[in-house]
């Protein structure tokens, strides 16, 4: 308690310096979390797609325009057929969902609504990424369990360059497979697969309003219809391409990672020295008053720990504010477990260095000499 | 009781530019003594005071504090002895300006519980006649008031020995006389007081004078 009080009183002495140091620390934590987020994101965005890449996966592109004034749930064959008959160009399919009872739902929206549903494409090169899925169009018929046909235009063959694109500065924690496709184009991609290939990701795709069409009864027919376009590239190749793309992207990212790391290390050392210099007179007085060398270093460490805690709170609050205002993607930070661990390690490092710096400084100096210099 | 036997202090002993600050210092200070160490600037009197106060080590010789050989003590024990038995008063007061008087006086009381700490600190402040200044910041005080705060801090742990390094050096003659009367009163209460000074007027108010020159005792 006493050491905390001494620290708080020291803050009072040089309020401006300490505010500056705390702000610097907060920025440092944000920068560091950004770095970790960006690294972790690369794996995160790829992992949901890994299980989908198998021989039963097909990527198709819809060109069916369904007229609907708003989102519609269609649960009877008659209305479905009526709807499909009234397809007009200004509406686009928003979602197609099938249910275990054999029913399916088609959601369609106008261009305006569709545009507002799409995530803002603030950063990244999604256009080229989408292009990698191939574009040569070809109309294919999809057979639904109840016998209804829906004509879809395939995106074309998966090419040797197909990969899951990286999404710089897009919050992957909030990103779903559906989002992944929303960001792609004004035209839609649909993942077609069977239940077993989706596995545990089924709910994930459903919740994300992903374009999942489940083949329940006509799997063989559907794949027969699609095999010419969907199975031309082994899925392992897509995974390899994605890994290559991730590595390439990571290489571009290394200078930023390196710079942040250097800033973190220099920042920690500078902060430790600044705080120590600011505290020299106080430390001398503590020595006069009977504190031991270890006690003084302890006070120093508590001071740093307190400032670190304040900085973490500020950086979390900053993140929180950005999240509330919906701008967290601007800095691209996710509060993941990895971020927590890295921040925790940095805090420990900061405390350790802040103890080592005064310890080195005090090591060979007698209290008298220290007091003489400080007072 | 303090006993020094043949104490020497050499700075930078392993380097070419070593300097011998003390050479064969031997004397004893009994409990309740009121003692002045005088000498010119650079004579080694402050170094001697720091060694007595265990803020500095000596190169050779023996130092017994209450019959305990100080050279055999570890740093932690030395700190404990300093905190419990020795009070320091410095020429420049060595106070923390941004602390209040009360906070400054409470610094040496770190192992004690908060309520008791405040009680003890206020008692020491009252003893020095500056109770009304307790909540003021040190930066708002005059030199004489600051030195009283420094003395209050030095006695708050009720140490048996008070070491003062040029305690009147920064004060005008009237305030210096006031401060000396405080030391005299503390000595009357049974505390051992050792004052380092180059001012003969201050030294003459002490019961005993040890004069050092070039690191050696020339008279005591």
PDB file of N, CA, C and O in Angstrom, chain A residues 111-141:
ATOM      1  N   UNK A 111     -30.993  -4.159 -54.931  1.00  0.00           N
ATOM      2  CA  UNK A 111     -29.567  -3.786 -54.981  1.00  0.00           C
ATOM      3  C   UNK A 111     -29.166  -2.916 -53.806  1.00  0.00           C
ATOM      4  O   UNK A 111     -28.097  -3.064 -53.239  1.00  0.00           O
ATOM      5  N   UNK A 112     -30.049  -1.976 -53.446  1.00  0.00           N
ATOM      6  CA  UNK A 112     -29.735  -1.048 -52.351  1.00  0.00           C
ATOM      7  C   UNK A 112     -29.557  -1.783 -51.034  1.00  0.00           C
ATOM      8  O   UNK A 112     -28.606  -1.556 -50.288  1.00  0.00           O
ATOM      9  N   UNK A 113     -30.515  -2.669 -50.789  1.00  0.00           N
ATOM     10  CA  UNK A 113     -30.418  -3.432 -49.519  1.00  0.00           C
ATOM     11  C   UNK A 113     -29.186  -4.313 -49.561  1.00  0.00           C
ATOM     12  O   UNK A 113     -28.442  -4.427 -48.596  1.00  0.00           O
ATOM     13  N   UNK A 114     -28.971  -4.886 -50.670  1.00  0.00           N
ATOM     14  CA  UNK A 114     -27.802  -5.749 -50.814  1.00  0.00           C
ATOM     15  C   UNK A 114     -26.498  -4.979 -50.553  1.00  0.00           C
ATOM     16  O   UNK A 114     -25.615  -5.440 -49.834  1.00  0.00           O
ATOM     17  N   UNK A 115     -26.451  -3.796 -51.101  1.00  0.00           N
ATOM     18  CA  UNK A 115     -25.242  -2.978 -50.921  1.00  0.00           C
ATOM     19  C   UNK A 115     -25.024  -2.669 -49.452  1.00  0.00           C
ATOM     20  O   UNK A 115     -23.901  -2.657 -48.944  1.00  0.00           O
ATOM     21  N   UNK A 116     -26.118  -2.404 -48.737  1.00  0.00           N
ATOM     22  CA  UNK A 116     -25.957  -2.067 -47.328  1.00  0.00           C
ATOM     23  C   UNK A 116     -25.586  -3.291 -46.504  1.00  0.00           C
ATOM     24  O   UNK A 116     -25.023  -3.179 -45.419  1.00  0.00           O
ATOM     25  N   UNK A 117     -25.906  -4.465 -47.002  1.00  0.00           N
ATOM     26  CA  UNK A 117     -25.542  -5.682 -46.266  1.00  0.00           C
ATOM     27  C   UNK A 117     -24.069  -6.047 -46.439  1.00  0.00           C
ATOM     28  O   UNK A 117     -23.474  -6.711 -45.614  1.00  0.00           O
ATOM     29  N   UNK A 118     -23.541  -5.622 -47.520  1.00  0.00           N
ATOM     30  CA  UNK A 118     -22.143  -5.960 -47.790  1.00  0.00           C
ATOM     31  C   UNK A 118     -21.227  -5.194 -46.845  1.00  0.00           C
ATOM     32  O   UNK A 118     -21.454  -4.042 -46.538  1.00  0.00           O
ATOM     33  N   UNK A 119     -20.220  -5.841 -46.375  1.00  0.00           N
ATOM     34  CA  UNK A 119     -19.262  -5.166 -45.488  1.00  0.00           C
ATOM     35  C   UNK A 119     -18.476  -4.127 -46.277  1.00  0.00           C
ATOM     36  O   UNK A 119     -18.189  -4.333 -47.442  1.00  0.00           O
ATOM     37  N   UNK A 120     -18.175  -3.038 -45.657  1.00  0.00           N
ATOM     38  CA  UNK A 120     -17.405  -2.028 -46.395  1.00  0.00           C
ATOM     39  C   UNK A 120     -16.034  -2.566 -46.809  1.00  0.00           C
ATOM     40  O   UNK A 120     -15.360  -3.203 -46.024  1.00  0.00           O
ATOM     41  N   UNK A 121     -15.738  -2.306 -47.998  1.00  0.00           N
ATOM     42  CA  UNK A 121     -14.477  -2.820 -48.544  1.00  0.00           C
ATOM     43  C   UNK A 121     -13.412  -1.728 -48.403  1.00  0.00           C
ATOM     44  O   UNK A 121     -12.993  -1.103 -49.356  1.00  0.00           O
ATOM     45  N   UNK A 122     -13.045  -1.487 -47.124  1.00  0.00           N
ATOM     46  CA  UNK A 122     -12.143  -0.368 -46.851  1.00  0.00           C
ATOM     47  C   UNK A 122     -10.707  -0.674 -47.253  1.00  0.00           C
ATOM     48  O   UNK A 122      -9.978   0.181 -47.730  1.00  0.00           O
ATOM     49  N   UNK A 123     -10.288  -1.888 -46.996  1.00  0.00           N
ATOM     50  CA  UNK A 123      -8.906  -2.235 -47.280  1.00  0.00           C
ATOM     51  C   UNK A 123      -8.850  -3.564 -48.041  1.00  0.00           C
ATOM     52  O   UNK A 123      -9.826  -4.290 -48.099  1.00  0.00           O
ATOM     53  N   UNK A 124      -7.711  -3.877 -48.520  1.00  0.00           N
ATOM     54  CA  UNK A 124      -7.513  -5.185 -49.111  1.00  0.00           C
ATOM     55  C   UNK A 124      -7.858  -5.222 -50.590  1.00  0.00           C
ATOM     56  O   UNK A 124      -8.461  -4.307 -51.133  1.00  0.00           O
ATOM     57  N   UNK A 125      -7.468  -6.306 -51.188  1.00  0.00           N
ATOM     58  CA  UNK A 125      -7.676  -6.426 -52.623  1.00  0.00           C
ATOM     59  C   UNK A 125      -8.648  -7.562 -52.917  1.00  0.00           C
ATOM     60  O   UNK A 125      -8.317  -8.581 -53.502  1.00  0.00           O
ATOM     61  N   UNK A 126      -9.846  -7.367 -52.422  1.00  0.00           N
ATOM     62  CA  UNK A 126     -10.822  -8.429 -52.549  1.00  0.00           C
ATOM     63  C   UNK A 126     -11.195  -8.716 -54.011  1.00  0.00           C
ATOM     64  O   UNK A 126     -11.504  -9.852 -54.363  1.00  0.00           O
ATOM     65  N   UNK A 127     -11.154  -7.687 -54.780  1.00  0.00           N
ATOM     66  CA  UNK A 127     -11.513  -7.863 -56.190  1.00  0.00           C
ATOM     67  C   UNK A 127     -10.676  -8.934 -56.842  1.00  0.00           C
ATOM     68  O   UNK A 127     -11.189  -9.882 -57.445  1.00  0.00           O
ATOM     69  N   UNK A 128      -9.368  -8.826 -56.662  1.00  0.00           N
ATOM     70  CA  UNK A 128      -8.486  -9.795 -57.302  1.00  0.00           C
ATOM     71  C   UNK A 128      -8.635 -11.158 -56.640  1.00  0.00           C
ATOM     72  O   UNK A 128      -8.502 -12.195 -57.287  1.00  0.00           O
ATOM     73  N   UNK A 129      -8.929 -11.132 -55.344  1.00  0.00           N
ATOM     74  CA  UNK A 129      -9.092 -12.398 -54.641  1.00  0.00           C
ATOM     75  C   UNK A 129     -10.292 -13.154 -55.191  1.00  0.00           C
ATOM     76  O   UNK A 129     -10.235 -14.355 -55.438  1.00  0.00           O
ATOM     77  N   UNK A 130     -11.357 -12.427 -55.385  1.00  0.00           N
ATOM     78  CA  UNK A 130     -12.561 -13.048 -55.918  1.00  0.00           C
ATOM     79  C   UNK A 130     -12.316 -13.561 -57.324  1.00  0.00           C
ATOM     80  O   UNK A 130     -12.741 -14.637 -57.695  1.00  0.00           O
ATOM     81  N   UNK A 131     -11.580 -12.775 -58.046  1.00  0.00           N
ATOM     82  CA  UNK A 131     -11.243 -13.161 -59.410  1.00  0.00           C
ATOM     83  C   UNK A 131     -10.533 -14.493 -59.459  1.00  0.00           C
ATOM     84  O   UNK A 131     -10.674 -15.239 -60.428  1.00  0.00           O
ATOM     85  N   UNK A 132      -9.835 -14.815 -58.390  1.00  0.00           N
ATOM     86  CA  UNK A 132      -9.055 -16.043 -58.387  1.00  0.00           C
ATOM     87  C   UNK A 132      -9.953 -17.280 -58.377  1.00  0.00           C
ATOM     88  O   UNK A 132      -9.513 -18.372 -58.643  1.00  0.00           O
ATOM     89  N   UNK A 133     -11.235 -17.072 -58.007  1.00  0.00           N
ATOM     90  CA  UNK A 133     -12.142 -18.210 -58.037  1.00  0.00           C
ATOM     91  C   UNK A 133     -12.581 -18.559 -59.453  1.00  0.00           C
ATOM     92  O   UNK A 133     -13.285 -19.532 -59.665  1.00  0.00           O
ATOM     93  N   UNK A 134     -12.199 -17.751 -60.342  1.00  0.00           N
ATOM     94  CA  UNK A 134     -12.533 -18.051 -61.731  1.00  0.00           C
ATOM     95  C   UNK A 134     -13.845 -17.385 -62.130  1.00  0.00           C
ATOM     96  O   UNK A 134     -14.732 -17.217 -61.318  1.00  0.00           O
ATOM     97  N   UNK A 135     -13.907 -16.960 -63.323  1.00  0.00           N
ATOM     98  CA  UNK A 135     -15.093 -16.219 -63.748  1.00  0.00           C
ATOM     99  C   UNK A 135     -15.848 -16.785 -64.952  1.00  0.00           C
ATOM    100  O   UNK A 135     -16.998 -16.397 -65.150  1.00  0.00           O
ATOM    101  N   UNK A 136     -15.250 -17.633 -65.736  1.00  0.00           N
ATOM    102  CA  UNK A 136     -15.989 -18.074 -66.922  1.00  0.00           C
ATOM    103  C   UNK A 136     -17.370 -18.618 -66.543  1.00  0.00           C
ATOM    104  O   UNK A 136     -17.492 -19.525 -65.716  1.00  0.00           O
ATOM    105  N   UNK A 137     -18.363 -17.994 -67.086  1.00  0.00           N
ATOM    106  CA  UNK A 137     -19.723 -18.353 -66.688  1.00  0.00           C
ATOM    107  C   UNK A 137     -20.246 -19.533 -67.474  1.00  0.00           C
ATOM    108  O   UNK A 137     -19.840 -19.791 -68.604  1.00  0.00           O
ATOM    109  N   UNK A 138     -21.125 -20.250 -66.841  1.00  0.00           N
ATOM    110  CA  UNK A 138     -21.766 -21.348 -67.513  1.00  0.00           C
ATOM    111  C   UNK A 138     -23.003 -21.740 -66.721  1.00  0.00           C
ATOM    112  O   UNK A 138     -22.927 -21.964 -65.516  1.00  0.00           O
ATOM    113  N   UNK A 139     -24.136 -21.767 -67.384  1.00  0.00           N
ATOM    114  CA  UNK A 139     -25.369 -22.025 -66.653  1.00  0.00           C
ATOM    115  C   UNK A 139     -25.474 -23.492 -66.237  1.00  0.00           C
ATOM    116  O   UNK A 139     -25.223 -24.385 -67.019  1.00  0.00           O
ATOM    117  N   UNK A 140     -25.814 -23.676 -65.005  1.00  0.00           N
ATOM    118  CA  UNK A 140     -25.975 -25.035 -64.493  1.00  0.00           C
ATOM    119  C   UNK A 140     -27.303 -25.132 -63.761  1.00  0.00           C
ATOM    120  O   UNK A 140     -27.761 -24.162 -63.152  1.00  0.00           O
ATOM    121  N   UNK A 141     -27.855 -26.289 -63.786  1.00  0.00           N
ATOM    122  CA  UNK A 141     -29.126 -26.483 -63.104  1.00  0.00           C
ATOM    123  C   UNK A 141     -28.870 -27.143 -61.754  1.00  0.00           C
ATOM    124  O   UNK A 141     -28.154 -28.134 -61.664  1.00  0.00           O
TER     125      UNK A 141
END
